[in-house]
Amino acid sequence: MKYGIIGAGAMGYRYGVMLQENAGVDVDFIDTWEPNVEKVREQGGVTVARDHQNRHVVPINIYYPEEYQGHPDVWIIFKKQMQLADELKRDAPIFHDDQYVFAAMNGMGHFEKIAQYFPEDHIIGGTAMIATVLNGPADVDFMGPEGSEAMHMSKYAGEIDETTRQAMADFKAANLNPIWSDNFMGMCMSKVVFNAVTNSLCTMFEIQMGQFIEYPGVKDMATQMFNEAYDACERAGIKLIETRQEEIDSVETVSRAYKYHYPSMYQDFSKGRP
């Protein structure tokens, strides 16, 4: 299948480049940040590193929405929550009724915005335990060793279908390591709860995840916070896709895998994003 990436930022580049380079599928990138688009065109692609090493330029196709003439089978959306509504409005003329859309953005509320432009059964939800940093225009750093990527997928509405299965197969071929879930809300809330602990604490103390996990009291602190979140979800009738212990254990495994990473919440605050 052919993919169109809406938002050539940290995660947009991560998914698009890995799909193109590892799965061998066609990928187009759509972006509205002029310095980013023009830098890609100037240097012939995006500069990619992994954990600050092996910087190299990967050739890609990038377009402004107004000039795009392609027709991807699946859109992949990675925009900041505060930018999404305006982005979708600008991109609307290039959307088509037969297309599907996948999004694995942080937070909540983005699927409702996307559903204003796509049929609900064409929306594939996701969460990504994948850390990436955009250093500047057309310059991205993939955090973590190869194979550390982890993600979940679930349909926003309806049953899994052939297009969704093919997207999952392509993500697997790209080494993004997708896991399927039939529990859409539980999938979303599991990531929200993880971010509420790890991202919040790293941001509060302005530290990388590797520094965070070196604190001896991390496990006890995380356990208390996860228990509060799980208690609230249970009272709301939401069953998360991971157990309390699995969520606690993931703090250590993820933080060690992405030891050089400042979480996205820290990046938003440090750059003055609302």
Coordinates of C-alpha atoms in Angstrom, one line a residue:
M1 CA 0.0 0.0 0.0
K2 CA 0.9 3.6 -0.4
Y3 CA 1.2 5.9 2.7
G4 CA 0.9 9.6 3.2
I5 CA 2.5 11.1 6.3
I6 CA 0.7 14.2 7.6
G7 CA 3.2 16.0 9.8
A8 CA 6.9 15.5 8.9
G9 CA 8.0 16.0 12.4
A10 CA 9.8 13.6 14.8
M11 CA 7.3 10.7 14.7
G12 CA 6.1 11.4 11.2
Y13 CA 9.7 11.0 10.0
R14 CA 10.2 7.9 12.2
Y15 CA 7.2 6.1 10.8
G16 CA 7.6 7.3 7.2
V17 CA 11.3 6.5 6.9
M18 CA 11.0 3.1 8.6
L19 CA 8.1 2.2 6.3
Q20 CA 10.0 3.4 3.2
E21 CA 13.4 1.9 4.1
N22 CA 12.5 -1.3 5.9
A23 CA 9.1 -2.3 4.4
G24 CA 9.9 -1.0 0.9
V25 CA 6.5 0.8 0.5
D26 CA 5.8 4.1 -1.2
V27 CA 5.6 7.0 1.2
D28 CA 4.9 10.7 0.7
F29 CA 5.3 13.4 3.3
I30 CA 2.9 16.3 3.7
D31 CA 4.0 19.2 5.9
T32 CA 3.2 22.9 6.4
W33 CA 6.3 24.1 8.2
E34 CA 8.2 25.9 5.5
P35 CA 11.8 25.7 6.9
N36 CA 11.3 21.9 7.1
V37 CA 10.0 21.4 3.6
E38 CA 12.6 23.7 2.1
K39 CA 15.5 22.1 4.0
V40 CA 14.4 18.6 2.8
R41 CA 14.4 19.9 -0.8
E42 CA 17.7 21.7 -0.4
Q43 CA 19.6 18.6 0.9
G44 CA 17.6 16.0 -1.0
G45 CA 16.0 14.3 2.0
V46 CA 15.9 14.2 5.8
T47 CA 19.0 13.7 8.0
V48 CA 18.5 10.7 10.2
A49 CA 20.5 9.5 13.2
R50 CA 19.9 6.8 15.9
D51 CA 21.0 7.8 19.4
H52 CA 23.1 10.6 18.0
Q53 CA 25.1 8.2 15.7
N54 CA 25.3 7.4 12.0
R55 CA 23.9 10.7 10.7
H56 CA 22.9 10.3 7.0
V57 CA 20.4 11.7 4.6
V58 CA 17.5 9.6 3.5
P59 CA 15.9 10.7 0.3
I60 CA 12.1 11.4 0.7
N61 CA 9.3 13.1 -1.2
I62 CA 7.8 16.0 0.6
Y63 CA 4.9 18.4 -0.4
Y64 CA 2.9 21.3 0.9
P65 CA -0.8 20.2 1.1
E66 CA -1.8 22.6 -1.7
E67 CA 0.6 21.1 -4.2
Y68 CA 0.0 17.4 -3.4
Q69 CA -1.6 15.3 -6.2
G70 CA -1.1 11.8 -4.8
H71 CA -3.7 9.4 -3.5
P72 CA -2.3 7.2 -0.6
D73 CA -4.3 4.3 0.6
V74 CA -3.6 5.2 4.2
W75 CA -2.8 8.5 5.9
I76 CA -0.6 8.5 8.9
I77 CA -1.1 11.6 11.1
F78 CA 1.4 12.9 13.7
K79 CA 0.7 16.4 14.7
K80 CA 0.8 18.2 18.1
Q81 CA -2.7 18.2 19.6
M82 CA -2.8 22.0 19.5
Q83 CA -2.0 22.0 15.8
L84 CA -4.3 19.2 14.6
A85 CA -7.6 21.0 13.9
D86 CA -5.9 23.7 11.7
E87 CA -3.9 21.0 9.9
L88 CA -6.9 18.8 9.1
K89 CA -8.8 21.8 7.7
R90 CA -5.9 22.7 5.4
D91 CA -5.5 19.1 4.3
A92 CA -9.2 18.4 3.7
P93 CA -9.0 19.0 -0.1
I94 CA -6.6 16.1 -0.5
F95 CA -8.7 13.6 1.5
H96 CA -10.8 10.9 -0.4
D97 CA -13.7 8.7 0.7
D98 CA -11.8 5.5 0.1
Q99 CA -8.8 6.3 2.2
Y100 CA -8.0 5.1 5.7
V101 CA -6.2 7.0 8.4
F102 CA -3.9 5.9 11.2
A103 CA -2.9 8.0 14.2
A104 CA -0.8 7.3 17.3
M105 CA -0.5 10.7 18.8
N106 CA -0.1 11.4 22.5
G107 CA -3.1 12.5 24.5
M108 CA -6.8 12.2 23.9
G109 CA -9.3 14.0 21.7
H110 CA -7.6 13.7 18.3
F111 CA -9.7 10.8 17.0
E112 CA -12.8 12.9 17.4
K113 CA -11.3 15.6 15.3
I114 CA -10.1 13.1 12.6
A115 CA -13.6 11.6 12.6
Q116 CA -14.9 14.9 11.2
Y117 CA -13.1 14.1 7.9
F118 CA -13.1 10.2 7.7
P119 CA -15.7 7.5 8.2
E120 CA -15.3 6.1 11.7
D121 CA -14.6 2.6 10.4
H122 CA -11.8 3.9 8.3
I123 CA -9.9 5.2 11.4
I124 CA -7.2 3.0 12.9
G125 CA -6.1 4.1 16.3
G126 CA -2.7 3.5 17.8
T127 CA -0.2 4.2 20.6
A128 CA 3.5 4.2 20.2
M129 CA 6.2 3.5 22.8
I130 CA 8.7 5.0 20.4
A131 CA 10.9 8.0 21.3
T132 CA 12.1 10.4 18.6
V133 CA 13.6 13.9 18.6
L134 CA 13.4 16.6 15.8
N135 CA 16.6 18.5 16.2
G136 CA 15.6 21.1 13.6
P137 CA 14.2 21.3 10.0
A138 CA 14.8 18.0 8.2
D139 CA 17.0 16.6 11.1
V140 CA 15.7 13.8 13.2
D141 CA 17.2 11.4 15.8
F142 CA 15.6 8.0 16.4
M143 CA 16.0 7.2 20.1
G144 CA 16.7 3.6 21.2
P145 CA 18.5 0.7 19.6
E146 CA 17.0 -1.0 16.5
G147 CA 14.2 -3.3 17.5
S148 CA 13.2 -1.3 20.6
E149 CA 10.2 0.1 18.8
A150 CA 6.8 -1.0 20.2
M151 CA 3.3 0.1 19.3
H152 CA -0.4 -1.0 19.6
M153 CA -3.2 -0.8 17.0
S154 CA -7.0 -0.9 17.3
K155 CA -10.0 0.1 15.2
Y156 CA -11.8 3.3 16.3
A157 CA -15.0 1.7 15.2
G158 CA -16.0 -1.6 13.6
E159 CA -14.1 -4.8 13.1
I160 CA -10.6 -5.3 11.8
D161 CA -10.6 -5.5 8.0
E162 CA -8.3 -6.2 5.1
T163 CA -6.8 -2.6 4.8
T164 CA -6.1 -2.6 8.5
R165 CA -4.5 -6.0 8.3
Q166 CA -2.3 -4.9 5.5
A167 CA -1.3 -1.7 7.4
M168 CA -0.4 -3.9 10.4
A169 CA 1.7 -6.2 8.1
D170 CA 3.5 -3.2 6.7
F171 CA 4.2 -1.8 10.1
K172 CA 5.6 -5.2 11.1
A173 CA 7.8 -5.3 8.0
A174 CA 9.0 -1.8 8.9
N175 CA 10.2 -3.1 12.3
L176 CA 7.7 -1.0 14.2
N177 CA 6.6 -4.1 16.1
P178 CA 2.8 -3.6 16.1
I179 CA 0.5 -5.4 18.6
W180 CA -3.2 -5.7 17.9
S181 CA -5.9 -4.9 20.5
D182 CA -9.7 -5.1 20.3
N183 CA -9.9 -2.7 23.3
F184 CA -9.6 0.7 21.8
M185 CA -10.2 2.8 24.9
G186 CA -8.1 0.6 27.1
M187 CA -5.2 0.9 24.6
C188 CA -5.4 4.7 24.5
M189 CA -5.7 5.0 28.3
S190 CA -2.7 2.7 28.9
K191 CA -0.5 5.1 27.1
V192 CA -2.1 8.2 28.7
V193 CA -1.4 6.6 32.1
F194 CA 2.2 5.8 31.2
N195 CA 2.8 9.3 30.0
A196 CA 1.2 10.8 33.1
V197 CA 3.9 9.1 35.2
T198 CA 7.1 9.1 33.1
N199 CA 6.6 12.2 31.0
S200 CA 5.3 14.3 33.9
L201 CA 8.2 13.4 36.3
C202 CA 10.9 13.8 33.6
T203 CA 9.5 17.1 32.7
M204 CA 9.1 18.3 36.3
F205 CA 12.8 17.6 37.0
E206 CA 14.0 18.5 33.4
I207 CA 15.8 15.2 33.0
Q208 CA 16.3 12.5 30.4
M209 CA 14.6 9.1 30.8
G210 CA 17.9 7.5 31.5
Q211 CA 18.6 9.9 34.3
F212 CA 15.1 9.4 35.7
I213 CA 15.4 5.6 36.0
E214 CA 18.7 5.9 38.0
Y215 CA 16.7 7.2 40.9
P216 CA 16.4 4.4 43.5
G217 CA 12.8 5.4 44.4
V218 CA 11.4 5.3 40.9
K219 CA 9.6 2.0 41.3
D220 CA 7.8 2.9 44.5
M221 CA 6.9 6.3 43.2
A222 CA 5.6 4.9 39.9
T223 CA 3.6 2.2 41.7
Q224 CA 1.7 4.8 43.8
M225 CA 0.9 6.9 40.7
F226 CA -0.1 3.9 38.6
N227 CA -2.4 2.6 41.4
E228 CA -4.2 6.0 41.5
A229 CA -4.7 5.9 37.7
Y230 CA -5.8 2.3 37.6
D231 CA -8.3 2.9 40.4
A232 CA -9.8 5.8 38.5
C233 CA -10.0 3.8 35.3
E234 CA -11.6 0.9 37.0
R235 CA -14.3 3.1 38.6
A236 CA -15.0 4.5 35.1
G237 CA -15.4 1.0 33.7
I238 CA -12.2 1.2 31.6
K239 CA -10.0 -2.0 31.4
L240 CA -6.5 -1.1 30.4
I241 CA -4.6 -3.5 28.1
E242 CA -1.8 -3.9 30.5
T243 CA -1.8 -5.0 34.2
R244 CA -0.6 -2.7 36.9
Q245 CA 2.6 -4.7 37.2
E246 CA 3.2 -4.7 33.5
E247 CA 2.8 -0.9 33.4
I248 CA 5.2 -0.5 36.4
D249 CA 7.8 -2.8 34.8
S250 CA 7.5 -0.9 31.5
V251 CA 8.8 2.3 33.2
E252 CA 12.2 0.6 33.7
T253 CA 12.4 -1.1 30.3
V254 CA 11.3 1.9 28.3
S255 CA 13.4 4.4 30.3
R256 CA 16.5 2.3 29.8
A257 CA 15.9 1.7 26.1
Y258 CA 15.4 5.5 25.5
K259 CA 17.9 6.7 28.0
Y260 CA 18.9 9.8 26.0
H261 CA 15.3 10.9 25.4
Y262 CA 13.6 14.0 26.8
P263 CA 9.9 13.1 26.7
S264 CA 7.6 15.0 24.4
M265 CA 6.0 16.9 27.3
Y266 CA 9.4 18.3 28.2
Q267 CA 10.0 19.2 24.6
D268 CA 6.7 21.0 24.4
F269 CA 7.2 23.0 27.6
S270 CA 10.9 23.9 26.8
K271 CA 9.9 25.2 23.4
G272 CA 6.9 27.2 24.7
R273 CA 4.2 25.2 23.0
P274 CA 0.7 26.0 24.5

